[in-house]
Amino acid sequence: MVKFLDLQNINAKYGAALKEAASRVIDSGWFLQGEENRNFEAKLSKFTGSKSVISVANGLDALRLILRAYKELGVMSDGDEIIVPANTYIATILAITDNNLKPILVEPDINTYNIDINKIVSAITPRTKAIMIVHLYGQVVWSDELESIAKRYSLKLIEDNAQAIGAEWCGTKTGNLGDAAGFSFYPGKNLGALGDSGAVTTKDEELAGVIRSLANYGSSEKYVFDYCGYNSRMDEMQAAFLSVKIDFLEAETEHRRNIAQYYIDNINNPIITLPTAPSKGHVYHLFVVRCSRRDELQGYLTANGVQTLIHYPIAPHKQRCYRDSELSKLELPITEQIHNEVITLPISPILTLEEVGKVVELINNFK
Ligand SMILES: *Cc1c(COP(=O)(O)O)cnc(C)c1O
C-alpha cells in the first residue's frame, strides 16, 4: 500500500527529539507565551527573513488576524473588497467573510493553478483594499507586475502561505514577499505540528503589534484591553515541536522536490497533465495532476493500493456555506474545470523512490 501521508512515520523520524521537547515543556510548568514560543518565532524569522513573527493558534486565525488588524488600523472597513483566487482552500475565503469583508474571486491560471495575475486589474474597484494571494499546492505566485499593480492601486498584498513554507521567488522566501503572510502548521502541512498552530509574518511592526494583541484577547498589558480580541495563541508544546522540525524542513523539501522531479520525468501517459513549475519556486506540498477521467483514475489507483486525494472536490463558491451569498451565483469555468479534473498523487518526506516508481508504472499503464 502506498499511503498518501503517513504522519506516524513522518514524525517517528524525530521521535526522540520530540519526546525530549515534550518533557522539557512538562517539566518547565510553563505552557503558553513562554520561551518556546519566542524561540520558534526567532527560528521562523530567520528561516523566512521576515522581521516580525507572531505565533498563533492555526492558519485560519493567522489570516483572520491580519485582516482584523488592518481593520483596527483603519486600512480596511466592513464591506471592503479583497481579491482572492477562486480555487483556494476554503479557509482563505472564510478569513475574509468572517471579517465582514467581501471576497472577489478571480480565476486561476490553468497551468499553475495560481491566481491569474492578468485578471486582477479588471477585478479592482474603489473598494478594493488588498490582494490575498495563495501559493497553492506549494508553488509561489509573484511577479513584478503583481507588485506594480498593488502599488498603483495602493493595495495590500497578503500571502496565504499555508502550503508553501520554504518556497522562493528570486531568493526571497514566501511569507516575506508581501505586506503580511499567514502560515499553517496543521499536521499535514510541510512543517506540521502535532496538533493545530499557525503564524503571521510581516515587515510592518505596527501591524505585528496589533496582531499580537488581538491574538491575546486584545491585550498587550495584563488586564488592559485595547481591542475586543481573540484567544489565538500557539501553545508551548507545539512551539517546542516545531522548533525541532523546522531544522529538517530544507532537507524534507529537497526530498519532495526529488519525488516531484521523478514523477515529472517518468509519467508519460498522454491523458495526464503534469504541473509546470520553476525550480526553487515550488515546495510540492501537494503533487497535483489533471486528468479528464479523474474519478476513474482514482478508482484504478485505489484498487491497486495507491492512496490519492482530491484538492479540492468542491470549489468555494459552490459550497453550501455560501449558498445565500453572491458567491453562489458566480460562473468560474477554469476553477470548475480544475475542481473536476485534479487528483493529488502521494508525496511526503518519507515516501521512497520505489513507491513513487510503483505509482508511475500504474499511471503509465492506465488506459
Ligand atoms: C491549511 C490551509 C489553511 C488553514 O490552516 P489551518 O491551520 O488548517 O487553519 C489556510 N489556507 C490554505 C491554503 C491552507 O492549505
CSV table of C-alpha atoms and ligand atoms in Angstrom, one decimal:
chain,number,residue,atom,x,y,z
A,1,MET,CA,0.0,0.0,0.0
A,2,VAL,CA,1.4,3.4,-0.9
A,3,LYS,CA,-0.1,5.8,1.7
A,4,PHE,CA,-1.0,9.3,0.8
A,5,LEU,CA,0.5,10.7,4.0
A,6,ASP,CA,2.0,8.6,6.8
A,7,LEU,CA,2.1,11.1,9.7
A,8,GLN,CA,3.1,8.4,12.2
A,9,ASN,CA,6.3,7.6,10.4
A,10,ILE,CA,7.0,11.2,9.3
A,11,ASN,CA,7.2,12.2,13.0
A,12,ALA,CA,8.8,8.9,14.2
A,13,LYS,CA,12.0,10.1,12.4
A,14,TYR,CA,12.2,12.8,15.0
A,15,GLY,CA,10.7,10.8,17.8
A,16,ALA,CA,13.5,11.1,20.4
A,17,ALA,CA,13.9,14.9,19.9
A,18,LEU,CA,10.1,15.4,20.0
A,19,LYS,CA,9.8,13.4,23.3
A,20,GLU,CA,12.7,15.4,24.8
A,21,ALA,CA,10.9,18.6,23.8
A,22,ALA,CA,7.7,17.5,25.4
A,23,SER,CA,9.5,16.6,28.6
A,24,ARG,CA,11.2,19.9,28.7
A,25,VAL,CA,7.8,21.7,28.4
A,26,ILE,CA,6.1,19.5,31.0
A,27,ASP,CA,9.0,20.0,33.4
A,28,SER,CA,9.0,23.7,32.9
A,29,GLY,CA,5.4,24.1,34.1
A,30,TRP,CA,5.0,27.0,31.6
A,31,PHE,CA,2.5,26.2,28.8
A,32,LEU,CA,1.7,29.5,27.0
A,33,GLN,CA,3.5,32.6,25.8
A,34,GLY,CA,6.9,31.5,27.0
A,35,GLU,CA,10.5,30.7,25.9
A,36,GLU,CA,9.4,28.0,23.4
A,37,ASN,CA,7.2,30.5,21.5
A,38,ARG,CA,9.9,33.1,21.5
A,39,ASN,CA,12.5,30.5,20.3
A,40,PHE,CA,10.3,29.3,17.5
A,41,GLU,CA,9.3,32.8,16.4
A,42,ALA,CA,13.1,33.6,16.2
A,43,LYS,CA,13.7,30.5,14.1
A,44,LEU,CA,10.8,31.2,11.7
A,45,SER,CA,12.0,34.8,11.4
A,46,LYS,CA,15.5,33.6,10.5
A,47,PHE,CA,14.1,30.9,8.1
A,48,THR,CA,11.8,33.3,6.2
A,49,GLY,CA,13.8,36.5,6.6
A,50,SER,CA,10.7,38.3,8.0
A,51,LYS,CA,11.2,40.9,10.6
A,52,SER,CA,8.2,40.1,12.8
A,53,VAL,CA,6.7,36.7,13.5
A,54,ILE,CA,3.6,36.2,15.7
A,55,SER,CA,2.8,32.6,16.5
A,56,VAL,CA,-0.9,31.9,16.7
A,57,ALA,CA,-3.4,29.0,17.1
A,58,ASN,CA,-3.8,28.0,13.5
A,59,GLY,CA,-3.6,29.1,9.9
A,60,LEU,CA,-7.1,30.3,9.5
A,61,ASP,CA,-6.6,32.5,12.6
A,62,ALA,CA,-3.4,33.8,11.1
A,63,LEU,CA,-5.3,35.1,8.0
A,64,ARG,CA,-8.3,36.3,10.1
A,65,LEU,CA,-6.0,38.3,12.4
A,66,ILE,CA,-4.1,40.0,9.6
A,67,LEU,CA,-7.4,41.3,8.1
A,68,ARG,CA,-8.8,42.2,11.5
A,69,ALA,CA,-5.6,44.1,12.4
A,70,TYR,CA,-5.9,46.1,9.1
A,71,LYS,CA,-9.4,47.0,10.1
A,72,GLU,CA,-8.3,48.1,13.6
A,73,LEU,CA,-5.6,50.3,11.9
A,74,GLY,CA,-8.3,51.9,9.6
A,75,VAL,CA,-6.8,50.4,6.4
A,76,MET,CA,-10.0,48.4,5.8
A,77,SER,CA,-13.6,48.6,6.9
A,78,ASP,CA,-16.8,46.5,6.7
A,79,GLY,CA,-17.8,45.7,3.1
A,80,ASP,CA,-14.3,46.4,1.5
A,81,GLU,CA,-13.2,44.0,-1.2
A,82,ILE,CA,-10.3,41.5,-1.1
A,83,ILE,CA,-9.2,39.9,-4.3
A,84,VAL,CA,-8.5,36.2,-3.9
A,85,PRO,CA,-8.1,33.2,-6.2
A,86,ALA,CA,-11.3,31.3,-6.7
A,87,ASN,CA,-9.8,27.8,-6.4
A,88,THR,CA,-8.2,28.2,-3.0
A,89,TYR,CA,-8.9,26.2,0.1
A,90,ILE,CA,-12.0,27.5,1.9
A,91,ALA,CA,-10.0,28.9,4.9
A,92,THR,CA,-8.6,31.8,2.8
A,93,ILE,CA,-12.2,32.9,2.0
A,94,LEU,CA,-13.5,32.2,5.5
A,95,ALA,CA,-10.9,34.6,6.8
A,96,ILE,CA,-12.3,37.3,4.5
A,97,THR,CA,-16.0,36.8,5.1
A,98,ASP,CA,-15.5,36.3,8.9
A,99,ASN,CA,-14.2,39.9,8.9
A,100,ASN,CA,-17.3,41.3,7.1
A,101,LEU,CA,-15.1,41.9,4.0
A,102,LYS,CA,-16.1,40.8,0.5
A,103,PRO,CA,-14.1,38.2,-1.3
A,104,ILE,CA,-13.7,38.9,-5.0
A,105,LEU,CA,-12.9,35.6,-6.7
A,106,VAL,CA,-10.5,35.7,-9.6
A,107,GLU,CA,-9.9,32.7,-11.8
A,108,PRO,CA,-6.6,30.9,-11.7
A,109,ASP,CA,-4.1,30.2,-14.5
A,110,ILE,CA,-4.9,26.7,-15.7
A,111,ASN,CA,-1.1,25.8,-15.9
A,112,THR,CA,0.0,27.0,-12.4
A,113,TYR,CA,-3.3,26.7,-10.6
A,114,ASN,CA,-2.4,30.1,-9.0
A,115,ILE,CA,-4.3,33.3,-9.4
A,116,ASP,CA,-4.1,34.7,-13.0
A,117,ILE,CA,-2.3,38.0,-12.5
A,118,ASN,CA,-3.6,39.2,-15.8
A,119,LYS,CA,-7.2,39.1,-14.5
A,120,ILE,CA,-6.6,41.1,-11.3
A,121,VAL,CA,-6.8,44.7,-12.7
A,122,SER,CA,-10.3,44.2,-14.1
A,123,ALA,CA,-11.5,43.0,-10.6
A,124,ILE,CA,-10.3,46.1,-8.8
A,125,THR,CA,-12.9,48.7,-7.7
A,126,PRO,CA,-12.7,51.7,-5.5
A,127,ARG,CA,-13.5,49.4,-2.5
A,128,THR,CA,-10.6,47.0,-3.2
A,129,LYS,CA,-8.2,47.1,-0.3
A,130,ALA,CA,-6.0,44.0,-0.7
A,131,ILE,CA,-5.0,41.1,-2.9
A,132,MET,CA,-4.8,37.9,-0.9
A,133,ILE,CA,-2.6,35.6,-2.9
A,134,VAL,CA,-2.3,31.9,-2.2
A,135,HIS,CA,0.8,29.9,-3.1
A,136,LEU,CA,-1.3,27.0,-3.8
A,137,TYR,CA,0.0,23.4,-3.6
A,138,GLY,CA,3.4,24.9,-2.6
A,139,GLN,CA,4.0,26.9,-5.7
A,140,VAL,CA,5.0,30.6,-5.4
A,141,VAL,CA,2.8,33.2,-7.2
A,142,TRP,CA,4.6,36.5,-7.6
A,143,SER,CA,5.8,38.8,-10.3
A,144,ASP,CA,7.0,42.4,-10.8
A,145,GLU,CA,3.6,43.0,-12.5
A,146,LEU,CA,1.8,41.9,-9.3
A,147,GLU,CA,3.8,44.2,-7.2
A,148,SER,CA,3.3,47.1,-9.5
A,149,ILE,CA,-0.5,46.6,-9.6
A,150,ALA,CA,-0.5,46.6,-5.8
A,151,LYS,CA,1.5,49.8,-5.7
A,152,ARG,CA,-0.5,51.5,-8.5
A,153,TYR,CA,-3.9,50.9,-6.7
A,154,SER,CA,-2.5,51.1,-3.1
A,155,LEU,CA,-3.5,47.6,-2.3
A,156,LYS,CA,-2.0,45.4,0.5
A,157,LEU,CA,-0.5,42.2,-0.7
A,158,ILE,CA,-1.3,39.4,1.8
A,159,GLU,CA,0.1,35.9,1.3
A,160,ASP,CA,-1.7,32.8,2.3
A,161,ASN,CA,1.5,30.8,2.8
A,162,ALA,CA,-0.2,27.8,4.4
A,163,GLN,CA,1.1,25.4,1.7
A,164,ALA,CA,4.4,27.0,0.6
A,165,ILE,CA,6.8,27.4,3.5
A,166,GLY,CA,10.3,27.4,2.1
A,167,ALA,CA,9.4,28.4,-1.5
A,168,GLU,CA,11.3,31.2,-3.0
A,169,TRP,CA,10.9,33.9,-5.6
A,170,CYS,CA,14.3,35.4,-6.8
A,171,GLY,CA,15.9,34.5,-3.5
A,172,THR,CA,13.2,35.8,-1.2
A,173,LYS,CA,11.1,33.3,0.7
A,174,THR,CA,7.3,33.2,0.6
A,175,GLY,CA,6.0,34.9,3.7
A,176,ASN,CA,8.5,37.7,3.2
A,177,LEU,CA,7.3,38.9,-0.2
A,178,GLY,CA,4.1,40.8,0.6
A,179,ASP,CA,2.9,43.0,3.4
A,180,ALA,CA,1.9,40.2,5.7
A,181,ALA,CA,1.5,36.4,5.5
A,182,GLY,CA,-0.3,33.6,7.2
A,183,PHE,CA,1.3,30.2,7.9
A,184,SER,CA,-0.4,27.0,8.9
A,185,PHE,CA,1.4,24.2,10.9
A,186,TYR,CA,-1.6,21.8,10.6
A,187,PRO,CA,0.0,18.3,11.0
A,188,GLY,CA,-0.2,17.5,7.3
A,189,LYS,CA,1.5,20.7,6.1
A,190,ASN,CA,5.1,20.8,5.1
A,191,LEU,CA,6.1,22.0,8.6
A,192,GLY,CA,3.5,20.2,10.6
A,193,ALA,CA,2.9,20.4,14.4
A,194,LEU,CA,1.4,17.6,16.5
A,195,GLY,CA,-1.9,19.5,16.6
A,196,ASP,CA,-3.0,22.9,15.4
A,197,SER,CA,-0.9,26.0,15.1
A,198,GLY,CA,0.0,28.8,12.8
A,199,ALA,CA,1.9,32.1,12.5
A,200,VAL,CA,1.8,35.5,10.9
A,201,THR,CA,4.9,37.1,9.4
A,202,THR,CA,5.3,40.8,8.4
A,203,LYS,CA,7.7,43.6,7.9
A,204,ASP,CA,5.2,46.0,9.4
A,205,GLU,CA,5.9,46.4,13.1
A,206,GLU,CA,2.8,48.3,13.8
A,207,LEU,CA,0.6,45.6,12.3
A,208,ALA,CA,2.6,43.0,14.2
A,209,GLY,CA,1.9,44.7,17.5
A,210,VAL,CA,-1.9,44.9,16.8
A,211,ILE,CA,-1.9,41.2,15.7
A,212,ARG,CA,0.0,40.1,18.9
A,213,SER,CA,-2.5,42.0,21.0
A,214,LEU,CA,-5.6,40.7,19.1
A,215,ALA,CA,-4.4,37.1,19.5
A,216,ASN,CA,-4.2,37.6,23.2
A,217,TYR,CA,-7.8,38.9,23.9
A,218,GLY,CA,-6.8,42.4,22.6
A,219,SER,CA,-4.4,42.9,25.3
A,220,SER,CA,-0.7,43.8,25.4
A,221,GLU,CA,-0.6,44.7,29.1
A,222,LYS,CA,-2.1,42.3,31.6
A,223,TYR,CA,-5.8,43.1,32.3
A,224,VAL,CA,-5.8,46.1,30.0
A,225,PHE,CA,-7.8,45.5,26.8
A,226,ASP,CA,-7.3,47.8,23.7
A,227,TYR,CA,-9.4,45.6,21.3
A,228,CYS,CA,-12.2,43.1,21.6
A,229,GLY,CA,-9.8,40.3,20.7
A,230,TYR,CA,-9.5,36.6,20.4
A,231,ASN,CA,-7.7,33.8,22.2
A,232,SER,CA,-5.5,32.6,19.4
A,233,ARG,CA,-2.1,31.5,20.8
A,234,MET,CA,0.3,28.7,19.9
A,235,ASP,CA,0.9,26.5,23.0
A,236,GLU,CA,4.4,25.9,24.2
A,237,MET,CA,4.3,22.2,23.4
A,238,GLN,CA,3.6,22.9,19.7
A,239,ALA,CA,6.3,25.6,19.6
A,240,ALA,CA,8.8,23.2,21.0
A,241,PHE,CA,7.9,20.5,18.5
A,242,LEU,CA,8.0,23.0,15.6
A,243,SER,CA,11.5,24.2,16.7
A,244,VAL,CA,12.7,20.6,16.4
A,245,LYS,CA,11.1,20.0,13.0
A,246,ILE,CA,12.0,23.4,11.3
A,247,ASP,CA,15.7,22.4,11.3
A,248,PHE,CA,14.9,19.5,8.9
A,249,LEU,CA,12.5,21.4,6.7
A,250,GLU,CA,15.0,22.2,3.9
A,251,ALA,CA,16.1,18.6,3.7
A,252,GLU,CA,12.5,17.4,3.6
A,253,THR,CA,11.7,19.9,0.9
A,254,GLU,CA,14.6,18.6,-1.1
A,255,HIS,CA,13.1,15.1,-0.9
A,256,ARG,CA,9.8,16.4,-2.0
A,257,ARG,CA,11.4,18.1,-5.0
A,258,ASN,CA,13.2,14.9,-5.9
A,259,ILE,CA,9.9,12.9,-5.9
A,260,ALA,CA,8.2,15.6,-8.0
A,261,GLN,CA,11.0,15.5,-10.5
A,262,TYR,CA,10.8,11.7,-10.7
A,263,TYR,CA,7.1,12.0,-11.4
A,264,ILE,CA,7.6,14.7,-14.0
A,265,ASP,CA,10.5,12.8,-15.7
A,266,ASN,CA,8.7,9.5,-15.8
A,267,ILE,CA,5.0,9.9,-16.1
A,268,ASN,CA,4.3,9.7,-19.9
A,269,ASN,CA,0.7,8.8,-20.1
A,270,PRO,CA,-0.8,11.5,-22.5
A,271,ILE,CA,-4.0,11.8,-20.6
A,272,ILE,CA,-2.2,13.2,-17.6
A,273,THR,CA,-1.3,16.9,-17.3
A,274,LEU,CA,1.7,17.4,-15.1
A,275,PRO,CA,2.5,20.5,-13.1
A,276,THR,CA,4.7,23.2,-14.5
A,277,ALA,CA,6.9,24.9,-12.0
A,278,PRO,CA,10.0,27.0,-11.5
A,279,SER,CA,12.8,25.0,-9.6
A,280,LYS,CA,13.0,26.9,-6.3
A,281,GLY,CA,9.6,28.3,-6.5
A,282,HIS,CA,7.8,25.1,-5.6
A,283,VAL,CA,8.0,23.1,-2.4
A,284,TYR,CA,5.5,20.5,-3.5
A,285,HIS,CA,3.2,20.4,-0.5
A,286,LEU,CA,0.9,18.6,-3.0
A,287,PHE,CA,1.7,17.0,-6.3
A,288,VAL,CA,-1.4,17.7,-8.3
A,289,VAL,CA,-2.0,16.4,-11.8
A,290,ARG,CA,-5.0,16.7,-14.1
A,291,CYS,CA,-6.9,14.0,-15.9
A,292,SER,CA,-10.3,14.3,-17.7
A,293,ARG,CA,-11.1,10.8,-16.4
A,294,ARG,CA,-10.1,11.7,-12.9
A,295,ASP,CA,-12.6,9.6,-10.9
A,296,GLU,CA,-11.8,6.5,-13.0
A,297,LEU,CA,-8.1,7.1,-12.5
A,298,GLN,CA,-8.6,7.5,-8.7
A,299,GLY,CA,-10.6,4.2,-8.5
A,300,TYR,CA,-7.9,2.4,-10.5
A,301,LEU,CA,-5.1,3.6,-8.2
A,302,THR,CA,-7.1,2.8,-5.1
A,303,ALA,CA,-7.8,-0.7,-6.4
A,304,ASN,CA,-4.0,-1.1,-6.9
A,305,GLY,CA,-3.0,0.1,-3.5
A,306,VAL,CA,-2.2,3.7,-4.1
A,307,GLN,CA,-4.0,6.3,-1.9
A,308,THR,CA,-4.8,9.7,-3.6
A,309,LEU,CA,-6.8,12.7,-2.6
A,310,ILE,CA,-8.7,15.5,-4.4
A,311,HIS,CA,-7.6,19.1,-3.6
A,312,TYR,CA,-10.4,20.1,-3.7
A,313,PRO,CA,-13.6,18.3,-4.8
A,314,ILE,CA,-15.9,21.4,-4.5
A,315,ALA,CA,-15.0,25.0,-5.3
A,316,PRO,CA,-15.6,27.5,-2.5
A,317,HIS,CA,-18.3,29.4,-4.5
A,318,LYS,CA,-20.2,26.1,-4.8
A,319,GLN,CA,-20.1,25.3,-1.1
A,320,ARG,CA,-23.3,25.2,0.9
A,321,CYS,CA,-21.9,27.7,3.4
A,322,TYR,CA,-22.0,30.4,0.7
A,323,ARG,CA,-25.4,29.3,-0.8
A,324,ASP,CA,-27.0,32.5,0.2
A,325,SER,CA,-24.2,34.8,-0.8
A,326,GLU,CA,-23.4,36.4,-4.1
A,327,LEU,CA,-20.6,33.9,-4.5
A,328,SER,CA,-23.0,31.2,-5.3
A,329,LYS,CA,-24.1,33.0,-8.5
A,330,LEU,CA,-20.6,33.2,-10.0
A,331,GLU,CA,-19.6,31.3,-13.1
A,332,LEU,CA,-16.0,30.3,-13.0
A,333,PRO,CA,-15.2,27.8,-15.7
A,334,ILE,CA,-11.5,27.4,-15.1
A,335,THR,CA,-12.0,26.9,-11.4
A,336,GLU,CA,-14.7,24.4,-12.0
A,337,GLN,CA,-12.6,22.5,-14.6
A,338,ILE,CA,-9.8,22.3,-12.0
A,339,HIS,CA,-12.1,21.0,-9.3
A,340,ASN,CA,-13.4,18.4,-11.8
A,341,GLU,CA,-10.0,17.2,-13.1
A,342,VAL,CA,-7.4,17.4,-10.3
A,343,ILE,CA,-6.0,14.4,-8.4
A,344,THR,CA,-3.2,14.5,-5.9
A,345,LEU,CA,-0.5,11.8,-6.0
A,346,PRO,CA,1.3,10.7,-2.9
A,347,ILE,CA,4.3,12.9,-1.9
A,348,SER,CA,5.9,13.2,1.5
A,349,PRO,CA,9.3,13.4,3.2
A,350,ILE,CA,9.4,9.7,3.7
A,351,LEU,CA,7.9,8.3,0.5
A,352,THR,CA,10.6,6.2,-1.2
A,353,LEU,CA,11.5,6.3,-4.9
A,354,GLU,CA,10.5,2.6,-5.1
A,355,GLU,CA,7.0,3.6,-4.0
A,356,VAL,CA,7.0,6.5,-6.4
A,357,GLY,CA,8.2,4.1,-9.2
A,358,LYS,CA,5.2,1.9,-8.5
A,359,VAL,CA,2.8,4.9,-8.8
A,360,VAL,CA,4.4,6.0,-12.1
A,361,GLU,CA,4.1,2.5,-13.5
A,362,LEU,CA,0.5,2.2,-12.6
A,363,ILE,CA,-0.3,5.6,-14.1
A,364,ASN,CA,1.6,4.8,-17.3
A,365,ASN,CA,-0.4,1.6,-17.7
A,366,PHE,CA,-3.8,3.3,-17.2
A,367,LYS,CA,-5.8,3.2,-20.4
B,1,LIG,C1,-4.3,24.6,5.6
B,1,LIG,C2,-4.7,25.9,5.0
B,1,LIG,C3,-5.2,27.0,5.7
B,1,LIG,C4,-5.7,26.9,7.1
B,1,LIG,O1,-4.8,26.5,8.0
B,1,LIG,P1,-5.3,25.7,9.4
B,1,LIG,O2,-4.0,25.7,10.2
B,1,LIG,O3,-5.8,24.4,9.0
B,1,LIG,O4,-6.3,26.6,10.0
B,1,LIG,C5,-5.4,28.1,5.0
B,1,LIG,N1,-5.2,28.3,3.7
B,1,LIG,C6,-4.7,27.2,3.0
B,1,LIG,C7,-4.4,27.4,1.5
B,1,LIG,C8,-4.4,26.0,3.6
B,1,LIG,O5,-4.0,25.0,2.9
